[in-house]
Amino acid sequence: MNAIDLDDLKAIEKIDEDGMLKAIEDFPLQCQEAVDLARGLSFDIPSDMRSVVVLGMGGSGIGGDIAKVLLEDELRIPFLVNKGYLLPRFVDDRTLCFAVSYSGNTEETLSGFDQAVERGCPVISITTGGLLGNKAEERSLPIVKIPKGLQPRAALGYLSLPILVVLERMALIGDKGQDIQETLAILDERTKNFSPHKPLSQNEAKMLATRLCGKVPVIYGSDGPTAVAALRWKCQFNENSKVPAFWNVFPELNHNETVGWELLRDITTEHFLLLLLRDAEESERVKKRVEITRSLIEGRFGGASEVWSGGKSRLARTFSLIYLGDFVSFYLAALNGVNPSPVERISVLKRRLSEE
Ligand code: F6R
């Protein structure tokens, strides 16, 4: 099958049957709406919490990973993202808990919610409804009710920013108004720069997708913003573009994976493409590590690209990178001739599990 021309708007529209592109293009608006929703939420939680736990899986759980990265240089209490059925023992009535599930029906998150309620945690749910919405409503617990009709991974603004706003309102972190304004301005600019209307020759997202076509992305991040962006890029390649992808982070990868590219006998390594996510704030030591690692392993790959974050605040730097990845994974889906929206295997798996 011949890959489509990424400047052919009609061809893109035909593949994108369920409107993933519109959801991506509306992301800046979604972020603004998410902030407004959380600013209007009424809740009454003492501010002397000793820890924060976010419950969530996949496209919802990464909302917690992002919040964690955005706050780690500021929040003075531990912040854990719990991705599984069981809550760790330390979680108690002085743990502020966010239960995040777009559908509201994810069993791991529901299990964590039940345990959190049992232990007396203040719980705020972020969901469109589902069982989580029902459970929270029955107990009159606060809910950030977000709009239905998106794929969870396309609702990232709704699933991450309310956590930030609630912590800001509890004075656990400082005011984020300026960072949010900066981020929205950068996202707006990127919507134009990565739009299908921008021709391939001037469109970084289309160019990267073209380089990636037929290759397996290996995405490396480092401190905070690039680490969580690397995870997001990997998940978006999996779910939007339907390809395998791998991610890792500096400096840890220098202690194992760097050696792992040494001896690949029967696997043609030129089918892997190395993507290095970079950030102006990465430490000098990490900068050095990235440069040395690239020179050591680049020859094993079918190519390498560096992608830099934009903006000043952590929020802008994180979201600018994530947003580029969303567009790249979308264009890669188009080149692969697949509708980016459905995640058939996840749906089948959840259905089979519920039949047990
Ligand atoms: C689908 C997606 C998945 C879901 C995950 C959890 O777009 O991204 O990773 O997010 O299966 O489901 P929810 O988000 O409904 O709790």
mmCIF file of C-alpha atoms and ligand atoms in Angstrom:
data_model
loop_
_atom_site.group_PDB
_atom_site.id
_atom_site.type_symbol
_atom_site.label_atom_id
_atom_site.label_comp_id
_atom_site.label_asym_id
_atom_site.label_seq_id
_atom_site.Cartn_x
_atom_site.Cartn_y
_atom_site.Cartn_z
ATOM 1 C CA MET A 1 0.000 0.000 0.000
ATOM 2 C CA ASN A 2 1.330 3.444 -0.892
ATOM 3 C CA ALA A 3 1.430 5.893 2.003
ATOM 4 C CA ILE A 4 -0.863 8.861 1.542
ATOM 5 C CA ASP A 5 0.296 12.384 0.824
ATOM 6 C CA LEU A 6 0.150 14.279 4.131
ATOM 7 C CA ASP A 7 -0.704 17.492 2.278
ATOM 8 C CA ASP A 8 -3.827 15.848 0.835
ATOM 9 C CA LEU A 9 -6.511 17.108 3.241
ATOM 10 C CA LYS A 10 -9.248 14.937 1.731
ATOM 11 C CA ALA A 11 -7.199 11.748 2.175
ATOM 12 C CA ILE A 12 -6.491 12.632 5.802
ATOM 13 C CA GLU A 13 -10.149 13.348 6.471
ATOM 14 C CA LYS A 14 -11.093 9.978 4.988
ATOM 15 C CA ILE A 15 -8.775 8.036 7.301
ATOM 16 C CA ASP A 16 -9.679 10.064 10.389
ATOM 17 C CA GLU A 17 -13.240 8.701 10.499
ATOM 18 C CA ASP A 18 -13.876 9.568 14.141
ATOM 19 C CA GLY A 19 -12.402 13.048 14.290
ATOM 20 C CA MET A 20 -9.140 12.612 16.197
ATOM 21 C CA LEU A 21 -7.641 15.609 14.399
ATOM 22 C CA LYS A 22 -10.396 17.914 15.638
ATOM 23 C CA ALA A 23 -9.821 16.734 19.211
ATOM 24 C CA ILE A 24 -6.094 17.445 18.852
ATOM 25 C CA GLU A 25 -6.693 20.852 17.271
ATOM 26 C CA ASP A 26 -9.166 21.745 20.035
ATOM 27 C CA PHE A 27 -6.640 20.907 22.752
ATOM 28 C CA PRO A 28 -5.855 24.554 23.684
ATOM 29 C CA LEU A 29 -9.584 25.230 24.151
ATOM 30 C CA GLN A 30 -9.911 22.039 26.156
ATOM 31 C CA CYS A 31 -7.107 23.133 28.468
ATOM 32 C CA GLN A 32 -8.807 26.466 29.129
ATOM 33 C CA GLU A 33 -12.114 24.703 29.798
ATOM 34 C CA ALA A 34 -10.443 22.203 32.136
ATOM 35 C CA VAL A 35 -8.963 25.036 34.193
ATOM 36 C CA ASP A 36 -12.336 26.798 34.368
ATOM 37 C CA LEU A 37 -14.117 23.595 35.431
ATOM 38 C CA ALA A 38 -11.660 23.009 38.260
ATOM 39 C CA ARG A 39 -11.783 26.644 39.367
ATOM 40 C CA GLY A 40 -15.561 26.292 39.713
ATOM 41 C CA LEU A 41 -15.457 23.003 41.640
ATOM 42 C CA SER A 42 -16.778 23.166 45.166
ATOM 43 C CA PHE A 43 -14.931 21.071 47.735
ATOM 44 C CA ASP A 44 -14.049 21.307 51.375
ATOM 45 C CA ILE A 45 -10.755 19.571 52.130
ATOM 46 C CA PRO A 46 -8.344 20.576 54.910
ATOM 47 C CA SER A 47 -5.057 21.839 53.493
ATOM 48 C CA ASP A 48 -2.885 19.926 55.995
ATOM 49 C CA MET A 49 -2.733 16.846 53.763
ATOM 50 C CA ARG A 50 0.385 14.706 54.157
ATOM 51 C CA SER A 51 0.445 13.155 50.670
ATOM 52 C CA VAL A 52 -1.299 13.125 47.293
ATOM 53 C CA VAL A 53 -2.262 10.031 45.328
ATOM 54 C CA VAL A 54 -3.640 9.938 41.804
ATOM 55 C CA LEU A 55 -5.471 6.781 40.730
ATOM 56 C CA GLY A 56 -5.676 6.240 36.993
ATOM 57 C CA MET A 57 -4.707 4.005 34.097
ATOM 58 C CA GLY A 58 -3.527 4.642 30.525
ATOM 59 C CA GLY A 59 -4.693 7.918 29.015
ATOM 60 C CA SER A 60 -6.216 8.916 32.358
ATOM 61 C CA GLY A 61 -3.296 7.858 34.553
ATOM 62 C CA ILE A 62 -0.846 9.908 32.533
ATOM 63 C CA GLY A 63 -2.770 12.982 33.721
ATOM 64 C CA GLY A 64 -1.311 12.140 37.141
ATOM 65 C CA ASP A 65 2.192 11.604 35.739
ATOM 66 C CA ILE A 66 2.044 15.025 34.127
ATOM 67 C CA ALA A 67 0.793 16.744 37.275
ATOM 68 C CA LYS A 68 3.592 15.064 39.219
ATOM 69 C CA VAL A 69 6.250 16.389 36.852
ATOM 70 C CA LEU A 70 4.764 19.871 36.883
ATOM 71 C CA LEU A 71 4.811 20.061 40.662
ATOM 72 C CA GLU A 72 7.878 18.143 41.703
ATOM 73 C CA ASP A 73 10.074 21.208 42.190
ATOM 74 C CA GLU A 74 7.425 22.867 44.328
ATOM 75 C CA LEU A 75 5.114 20.497 46.199
ATOM 76 C CA ARG A 76 6.390 19.727 49.703
ATOM 77 C CA ILE A 77 4.493 16.498 50.250
ATOM 78 C CA PRO A 78 4.918 13.177 48.428
ATOM 79 C CA PHE A 79 2.923 12.665 45.229
ATOM 80 C CA LEU A 80 2.247 9.166 43.949
ATOM 81 C CA VAL A 81 0.555 7.985 40.771
ATOM 82 C CA ASN A 82 -1.019 4.625 41.509
ATOM 83 C CA LYS A 83 -1.519 2.429 38.436
ATOM 84 C CA GLY A 84 -3.008 -0.808 39.655
ATOM 85 C CA TYR A 85 -5.611 -2.393 41.889
ATOM 86 C CA LEU A 86 -3.987 -1.955 45.303
ATOM 87 C CA LEU A 87 -3.345 1.198 47.292
ATOM 88 C CA PRO A 88 -0.066 1.346 49.199
ATOM 89 C CA ARG A 89 -0.304 1.066 52.982
ATOM 90 C CA PHE A 90 0.695 4.694 53.701
ATOM 91 C CA VAL A 91 -2.493 6.038 52.096
ATOM 92 C CA ASP A 92 -4.794 7.231 54.893
ATOM 93 C CA ASP A 93 -7.253 9.949 55.839
ATOM 94 C CA ARG A 94 -4.576 12.600 55.341
ATOM 95 C CA THR A 95 -3.913 11.541 51.762
ATOM 96 C CA LEU A 96 -5.625 13.668 49.159
ATOM 97 C CA CYS A 97 -6.790 11.297 46.458
ATOM 98 C CA PHE A 98 -7.714 12.033 42.828
ATOM 99 C CA ALA A 99 -9.582 9.234 41.055
ATOM 100 C CA VAL A 100 -9.118 9.867 37.343
ATOM 101 C CA SER A 101 -10.985 7.815 34.754
ATOM 102 C CA TYR A 102 -12.377 9.249 31.550
ATOM 103 C CA SER A 103 -15.022 6.523 31.178
ATOM 104 C CA GLY A 104 -15.455 6.077 34.908
ATOM 105 C CA ASN A 105 -15.473 2.320 34.362
ATOM 106 C CA THR A 106 -11.844 1.281 34.675
ATOM 107 C CA GLU A 107 -11.714 -1.519 37.226
ATOM 108 C CA GLU A 108 -8.262 -0.769 38.660
ATOM 109 C CA THR A 109 -9.270 2.847 39.328
ATOM 110 C CA LEU A 110 -12.602 1.794 40.833
ATOM 111 C CA SER A 111 -10.810 -0.631 43.126
ATOM 112 C CA GLY A 112 -8.445 2.147 44.293
ATOM 113 C CA PHE A 113 -11.403 4.492 44.779
ATOM 114 C CA ASP A 114 -13.173 1.969 47.062
ATOM 115 C CA GLN A 115 -10.049 1.500 49.183
ATOM 116 C CA ALA A 116 -9.434 5.255 49.397
ATOM 117 C CA VAL A 117 -13.015 5.853 50.582
ATOM 118 C CA GLU A 118 -12.715 3.032 53.107
ATOM 119 C CA ARG A 119 -9.548 4.593 54.529
ATOM 120 C CA GLY A 120 -11.240 7.971 54.884
ATOM 121 C CA CYS A 121 -9.222 9.829 52.198
ATOM 122 C CA PRO A 122 -10.745 12.983 50.773
ATOM 123 C CA VAL A 123 -11.376 11.895 47.154
ATOM 124 C CA ILE A 124 -11.923 14.111 44.123
ATOM 125 C CA SER A 125 -13.023 12.304 40.971
ATOM 126 C CA ILE A 126 -12.285 13.475 37.443
ATOM 127 C CA THR A 127 -14.550 11.665 35.009
ATOM 128 C CA THR A 128 -17.342 11.849 32.443
ATOM 129 C CA GLY A 129 -19.521 9.679 34.700
ATOM 130 C CA GLY A 130 -19.752 5.872 34.591
ATOM 131 C CA LEU A 131 -19.516 3.806 37.746
ATOM 132 C CA LEU A 132 -16.980 6.175 39.272
ATOM 133 C CA GLY A 133 -19.374 9.085 38.757
ATOM 134 C CA ASN A 134 -22.174 7.062 40.402
ATOM 135 C CA LYS A 135 -20.048 6.025 43.355
ATOM 136 C CA ALA A 136 -18.843 9.588 43.973
ATOM 137 C CA GLU A 137 -22.362 10.984 43.620
ATOM 138 C CA GLU A 138 -23.804 8.440 46.073
ATOM 139 C CA ARG A 139 -21.288 9.641 48.667
ATOM 140 C CA SER A 140 -21.646 13.332 47.748
ATOM 141 C CA LEU A 141 -17.948 13.518 46.906
ATOM 142 C CA PRO A 142 -16.675 16.272 44.571
ATOM 143 C CA ILE A 143 -16.548 15.459 40.852
ATOM 144 C CA VAL A 144 -14.887 17.380 38.054
ATOM 145 C CA LYS A 145 -17.415 16.366 35.416
ATOM 146 C CA ILE A 146 -15.774 16.463 31.997
ATOM 147 C CA PRO A 147 -17.425 16.228 28.561
ATOM 148 C CA LYS A 148 -18.074 12.837 26.947
ATOM 149 C CA GLY A 149 -17.355 11.872 23.351
ATOM 150 C CA LEU A 150 -13.548 11.849 23.229
ATOM 151 C CA GLN A 151 -11.011 9.081 23.382
ATOM 152 C CA PRO A 152 -9.551 9.257 26.928
ATOM 153 C CA ARG A 153 -6.086 10.010 25.547
ATOM 154 C CA ALA A 154 -7.537 12.954 23.628
ATOM 155 C CA ALA A 155 -8.875 14.421 26.879
ATOM 156 C CA LEU A 156 -5.478 15.022 28.439
ATOM 157 C CA GLY A 157 -6.192 18.648 29.373
ATOM 158 C CA TYR A 158 -9.312 17.620 31.301
ATOM 159 C CA LEU A 159 -7.488 14.724 32.960
ATOM 160 C CA SER A 160 -4.390 16.592 34.133
ATOM 161 C CA LEU A 161 -4.997 20.315 34.684
ATOM 162 C CA PRO A 162 -7.749 20.018 37.340
ATOM 163 C CA ILE A 163 -5.234 18.318 39.643
ATOM 164 C CA LEU A 164 -2.990 21.347 39.336
ATOM 165 C CA VAL A 165 -5.812 23.801 39.911
ATOM 166 C CA VAL A 166 -7.134 21.989 42.999
ATOM 167 C CA LEU A 167 -3.658 21.922 44.586
ATOM 168 C CA GLU A 168 -3.273 25.603 43.743
ATOM 169 C CA ARG A 169 -6.640 26.385 45.357
ATOM 170 C CA MET A 170 -5.553 24.482 48.479
ATOM 171 C CA ALA A 171 -2.395 26.614 48.554
ATOM 172 C CA LEU A 172 -0.231 23.495 48.321
ATOM 173 C CA ILE A 173 1.446 25.080 45.292
ATOM 174 C CA GLY A 174 1.749 28.653 44.016
ATOM 175 C CA ASP A 175 -0.420 30.473 41.494
ATOM 176 C CA LYS A 176 -0.292 28.881 38.033
ATOM 177 C CA GLY A 177 -2.232 31.555 36.127
ATOM 178 C CA GLN A 178 0.780 32.916 34.240
ATOM 179 C CA ASP A 179 2.111 29.480 33.303
ATOM 180 C CA ILE A 180 -1.300 28.521 31.996
ATOM 181 C CA GLN A 181 -1.461 31.680 29.849
ATOM 182 C CA GLU A 182 2.017 31.008 28.454
ATOM 183 C CA THR A 183 1.098 27.412 27.691
ATOM 184 C CA LEU A 184 -2.141 28.303 25.929
ATOM 185 C CA ALA A 185 -0.314 30.821 23.722
ATOM 186 C CA ILE A 186 2.299 28.219 22.717
ATOM 187 C CA LEU A 187 -0.333 25.573 22.051
ATOM 188 C CA ASP A 188 -2.279 28.010 19.845
ATOM 189 C CA GLU A 189 0.813 28.730 17.822
ATOM 190 C CA ARG A 190 1.578 25.023 17.490
ATOM 191 C CA THR A 191 -1.964 24.238 16.354
ATOM 192 C CA LYS A 192 -1.263 26.437 13.330
ATOM 193 C CA ASN A 193 2.277 25.204 12.743
ATOM 194 C CA PHE A 194 1.348 21.509 12.814
ATOM 195 C CA SER A 195 -2.018 21.824 11.083
ATOM 196 C CA PRO A 196 -2.688 19.698 7.958
ATOM 197 C CA HIS A 197 -2.937 23.027 6.100
ATOM 198 C CA LYS A 198 0.787 23.663 6.713
ATOM 199 C CA PRO A 199 2.652 21.873 3.941
ATOM 200 C CA LEU A 200 5.056 19.050 4.742
ATOM 201 C CA SER A 201 8.112 21.161 3.903
ATOM 202 C CA GLN A 202 7.236 23.621 6.711
ATOM 203 C CA ASN A 203 5.555 21.255 9.140
ATOM 204 C CA GLU A 204 7.755 19.620 11.809
ATOM 205 C CA ALA A 205 5.033 17.139 12.784
ATOM 206 C CA LYS A 206 4.518 15.895 9.225
ATOM 207 C CA MET A 207 8.262 15.677 8.642
ATOM 208 C CA LEU A 208 8.826 13.605 11.762
ATOM 209 C CA ALA A 209 5.941 11.282 10.927
ATOM 210 C CA THR A 210 7.410 10.784 7.452
ATOM 211 C CA ARG A 211 10.794 9.861 8.946
ATOM 212 C CA LEU A 212 9.063 7.425 11.294
ATOM 213 C CA CYS A 213 7.005 5.637 8.682
ATOM 214 C CA GLY A 214 7.955 1.923 8.695
ATOM 215 C CA LYS A 215 10.204 2.405 11.742
ATOM 216 C CA VAL A 216 9.895 1.580 15.430
ATOM 217 C CA PRO A 217 10.242 4.738 17.537
ATOM 218 C CA VAL A 218 12.600 4.581 20.513
ATOM 219 C CA ILE A 219 11.996 7.704 22.559
ATOM 220 C CA TYR A 220 14.363 8.957 25.227
ATOM 221 C CA GLY A 221 13.594 11.731 27.694
ATOM 222 C CA SER A 222 15.481 12.914 30.744
ATOM 223 C CA ASP A 223 14.425 15.156 33.607
ATOM 224 C CA GLY A 224 10.733 15.801 34.333
ATOM 225 C CA PRO A 225 9.111 17.339 31.256
ATOM 226 C CA THR A 226 10.920 15.221 28.668
ATOM 227 C CA ALA A 227 10.482 12.006 30.688
ATOM 228 C CA VAL A 228 6.710 12.270 30.843
ATOM 229 C CA ALA A 229 6.587 13.471 27.234
ATOM 230 C CA ALA A 230 8.578 10.385 26.168
ATOM 231 C CA LEU A 231 6.003 8.157 27.873
ATOM 232 C CA ARG A 232 3.157 10.066 26.222
ATOM 233 C CA TRP A 233 4.778 9.864 22.760
ATOM 234 C CA LYS A 234 5.190 6.106 23.212
ATOM 235 C CA CYS A 235 1.545 5.635 24.215
ATOM 236 C CA GLN A 236 0.300 7.842 21.371
ATOM 237 C CA PHE A 237 2.339 5.872 18.821
ATOM 238 C CA ASN A 238 0.815 2.688 20.249
ATOM 239 C CA GLU A 239 -2.782 3.859 20.348
ATOM 240 C CA ASN A 240 -3.051 6.381 17.491
ATOM 241 C CA SER A 241 -0.542 4.991 14.996
ATOM 242 C CA LYS A 242 -0.945 1.318 16.069
ATOM 243 C CA VAL A 243 2.806 0.645 16.144
ATOM 244 C CA PRO A 244 5.092 -0.635 18.870
ATOM 245 C CA ALA A 245 7.260 2.028 20.486
ATOM 246 C CA PHE A 246 9.738 2.095 23.332
ATOM 247 C CA TRP A 247 10.769 4.760 25.796
ATOM 248 C CA ASN A 248 13.320 5.286 28.506
ATOM 249 C CA VAL A 249 14.934 8.094 30.484
ATOM 250 C CA PHE A 250 18.375 9.533 31.164
ATOM 251 C CA PRO A 251 20.354 9.011 33.343
ATOM 252 C CA GLU A 252 18.941 5.566 34.178
ATOM 253 C CA LEU A 253 19.168 4.253 30.603
ATOM 254 C CA ASN A 254 22.940 4.819 30.689
ATOM 255 C CA HIS A 255 23.166 2.092 33.289
ATOM 256 C CA ASN A 256 21.572 -0.671 31.202
ATOM 257 C CA GLU A 257 19.797 0.021 27.876
ATOM 258 C CA THR A 258 22.798 1.791 26.323
ATOM 259 C CA VAL A 259 24.576 -1.582 26.369
ATOM 260 C CA GLY A 260 21.516 -3.365 25.033
ATOM 261 C CA TRP A 261 21.923 -1.833 21.560
ATOM 262 C CA GLU A 262 25.347 -3.434 21.208
ATOM 263 C CA LEU A 263 24.617 -6.890 19.887
ATOM 264 C CA LEU A 264 21.629 -7.376 17.671
ATOM 265 C CA ARG A 265 22.463 -10.201 15.326
ATOM 266 C CA ASP A 266 19.332 -11.059 13.395
ATOM 267 C CA ILE A 267 17.282 -7.967 13.963
ATOM 268 C CA THR A 268 17.755 -5.198 11.451
ATOM 269 C CA THR A 269 18.297 -2.255 13.718
ATOM 270 C CA GLU A 270 17.867 0.255 10.922
ATOM 271 C CA HIS A 271 14.153 -0.245 11.487
ATOM 272 C CA PHE A 272 14.423 1.627 14.803
ATOM 273 C CA LEU A 273 14.431 5.413 14.916
ATOM 274 C CA LEU A 274 15.899 7.205 17.906
ATOM 275 C CA LEU A 275 14.001 10.240 19.150
ATOM 276 C CA LEU A 276 15.732 12.363 21.762
ATOM 277 C CA LEU A 277 13.407 14.728 23.580
ATOM 278 C CA ARG A 278 15.357 17.750 24.771
ATOM 279 C CA ASP A 279 14.680 20.601 27.109
ATOM 280 C CA ALA A 280 16.559 23.880 27.635
ATOM 281 C CA GLU A 281 16.439 23.286 31.405
ATOM 282 C CA GLU A 282 18.012 19.836 31.370
ATOM 283 C CA SER A 283 21.061 19.723 33.615
ATOM 284 C CA GLU A 284 24.596 20.034 32.259
ATOM 285 C CA ARG A 285 25.313 16.427 33.240
ATOM 286 C CA VAL A 286 22.264 15.167 31.375
ATOM 287 C CA LYS A 287 23.224 17.261 28.330
ATOM 288 C CA LYS A 288 26.607 15.567 28.305
ATOM 289 C CA ARG A 289 25.043 12.145 28.761
ATOM 290 C CA VAL A 290 22.692 12.685 25.819
ATOM 291 C CA GLU A 291 25.567 13.747 23.558
ATOM 292 C CA ILE A 292 27.843 10.853 24.516
ATOM 293 C CA THR A 293 25.030 8.295 24.322
ATOM 294 C CA ARG A 294 23.998 9.525 20.896
ATOM 295 C CA SER A 295 27.516 9.122 19.579
ATOM 296 C CA LEU A 296 27.723 5.610 21.070
ATOM 297 C CA ILE A 297 24.461 4.173 19.799
ATOM 298 C CA GLU A 298 23.274 6.253 16.848
ATOM 299 C CA GLY A 299 24.960 3.943 14.355
ATOM 300 C CA ARG A 300 22.648 1.118 15.427
ATOM 301 C CA PHE A 301 19.550 3.074 14.367
ATOM 302 C CA GLY A 302 17.949 3.894 11.047
ATOM 303 C CA GLY A 303 18.191 7.560 12.069
ATOM 304 C CA ALA A 304 18.038 9.896 15.028
ATOM 305 C CA SER A 305 16.181 13.148 15.627
ATOM 306 C CA GLU A 306 16.281 15.638 18.444
ATOM 307 C CA VAL A 307 13.095 17.399 19.404
ATOM 308 C CA TRP A 308 13.168 20.441 21.692
ATOM 309 C CA SER A 309 10.488 21.695 24.043
ATOM 310 C CA GLY A 310 9.256 25.289 23.789
ATOM 311 C CA GLY A 311 8.439 27.947 26.389
ATOM 312 C CA LYS A 312 9.717 28.845 29.833
ATOM 313 C CA SER A 313 7.467 27.327 32.492
ATOM 314 C CA ARG A 314 7.456 23.606 33.221
ATOM 315 C CA LEU A 315 3.859 23.480 32.074
ATOM 316 C CA ALA A 316 4.616 25.064 28.689
ATOM 317 C CA ARG A 317 7.728 22.953 28.160
ATOM 318 C CA THR A 318 5.880 19.732 28.976
ATOM 319 C CA PHE A 319 2.740 20.482 26.982
ATOM 320 C CA SER A 320 4.628 21.843 23.969
ATOM 321 C CA LEU A 321 6.474 18.538 23.571
ATOM 322 C CA ILE A 322 3.412 16.426 24.247
ATOM 323 C CA TYR A 323 1.418 18.399 21.706
ATOM 324 C CA LEU A 324 3.970 17.859 18.956
ATOM 325 C CA GLY A 325 3.883 14.112 19.709
ATOM 326 C CA ASP A 326 0.100 14.080 19.418
ATOM 327 C CA PHE A 327 0.308 15.525 15.905
ATOM 328 C CA VAL A 328 3.186 13.246 14.887
ATOM 329 C CA SER A 329 1.297 10.125 16.024
ATOM 330 C CA PHE A 330 -1.773 11.359 14.147
ATOM 331 C CA TYR A 331 0.148 11.850 10.890
ATOM 332 C CA LEU A 332 1.872 8.506 11.359
ATOM 333 C CA ALA A 333 -1.563 6.877 11.647
ATOM 334 C CA ALA A 334 -2.502 8.560 8.373
ATOM 335 C CA LEU A 335 0.686 7.296 6.701
ATOM 336 C CA ASN A 336 -0.068 3.825 8.074
ATOM 337 C CA GLY A 337 -3.577 4.047 6.638
ATOM 338 C CA VAL A 338 -5.297 3.470 10.003
ATOM 339 C CA ASN A 339 -8.057 5.365 11.737
ATOM 340 C CA PRO A 340 -6.270 6.832 14.785
ATOM 341 C CA SER A 341 -9.283 6.747 17.130
ATOM 342 C CA PRO A 342 -10.381 3.135 17.811
ATOM 343 C CA VAL A 343 -8.364 1.012 20.208
ATOM 344 C CA GLU A 344 -10.034 -2.274 19.391
ATOM 345 C CA ARG A 345 -7.747 -4.451 21.501
ATOM 346 C CA ILE A 346 -8.258 -2.386 24.648
ATOM 347 C CA SER A 347 -12.031 -2.577 24.161
ATOM 348 C CA VAL A 348 -11.978 -6.351 23.541
ATOM 349 C CA LEU A 349 -9.794 -6.915 26.588
ATOM 350 C CA LYS A 350 -12.052 -4.874 28.849
ATOM 351 C CA ARG A 351 -15.118 -6.661 27.474
ATOM 352 C CA ARG A 352 -13.622 -10.119 28.057
ATOM 353 C CA LEU A 353 -12.542 -9.208 31.566
ATOM 354 C CA SER A 354 -16.040 -8.023 32.402
ATOM 355 C CA GLU A 355 -17.482 -11.344 31.191
ATOM 356 C CA GLU A 356 -15.392 -13.339 33.671
HETATM 357 C C1 F6R B 1 -7.955 5.121 25.286
HETATM 358 C C2 F6R B 1 -6.896 5.214 26.257
HETATM 359 C C3 F6R B 1 -6.760 4.164 27.319
HETATM 360 C C4 F6R B 1 -7.667 4.454 28.528
HETATM 361 C C5 F6R B 1 -7.476 3.401 29.641
HETATM 362 C C6 F6R B 1 -8.264 3.719 30.905
HETATM 363 O O1 F6R B 1 -7.977 6.312 24.528
HETATM 364 O O2 F6R B 1 -6.117 6.110 26.184
HETATM 365 O O3 F6R B 1 -5.406 4.119 27.709
HETATM 366 O O4 F6R B 1 -7.377 5.716 29.040
HETATM 367 O O5 F6R B 1 -7.867 2.145 29.163
HETATM 368 O O6 F6R B 1 -9.591 4.018 30.635
HETATM 369 P P1 F6R B 1 -10.243 5.321 31.300
HETATM 370 O O7 F6R B 1 -9.405 6.462 30.808
HETATM 371 O O8 F6R B 1 -11.634 5.389 30.765
HETATM 372 O O9 F6R B 1 -10.188 5.125 32.765
#
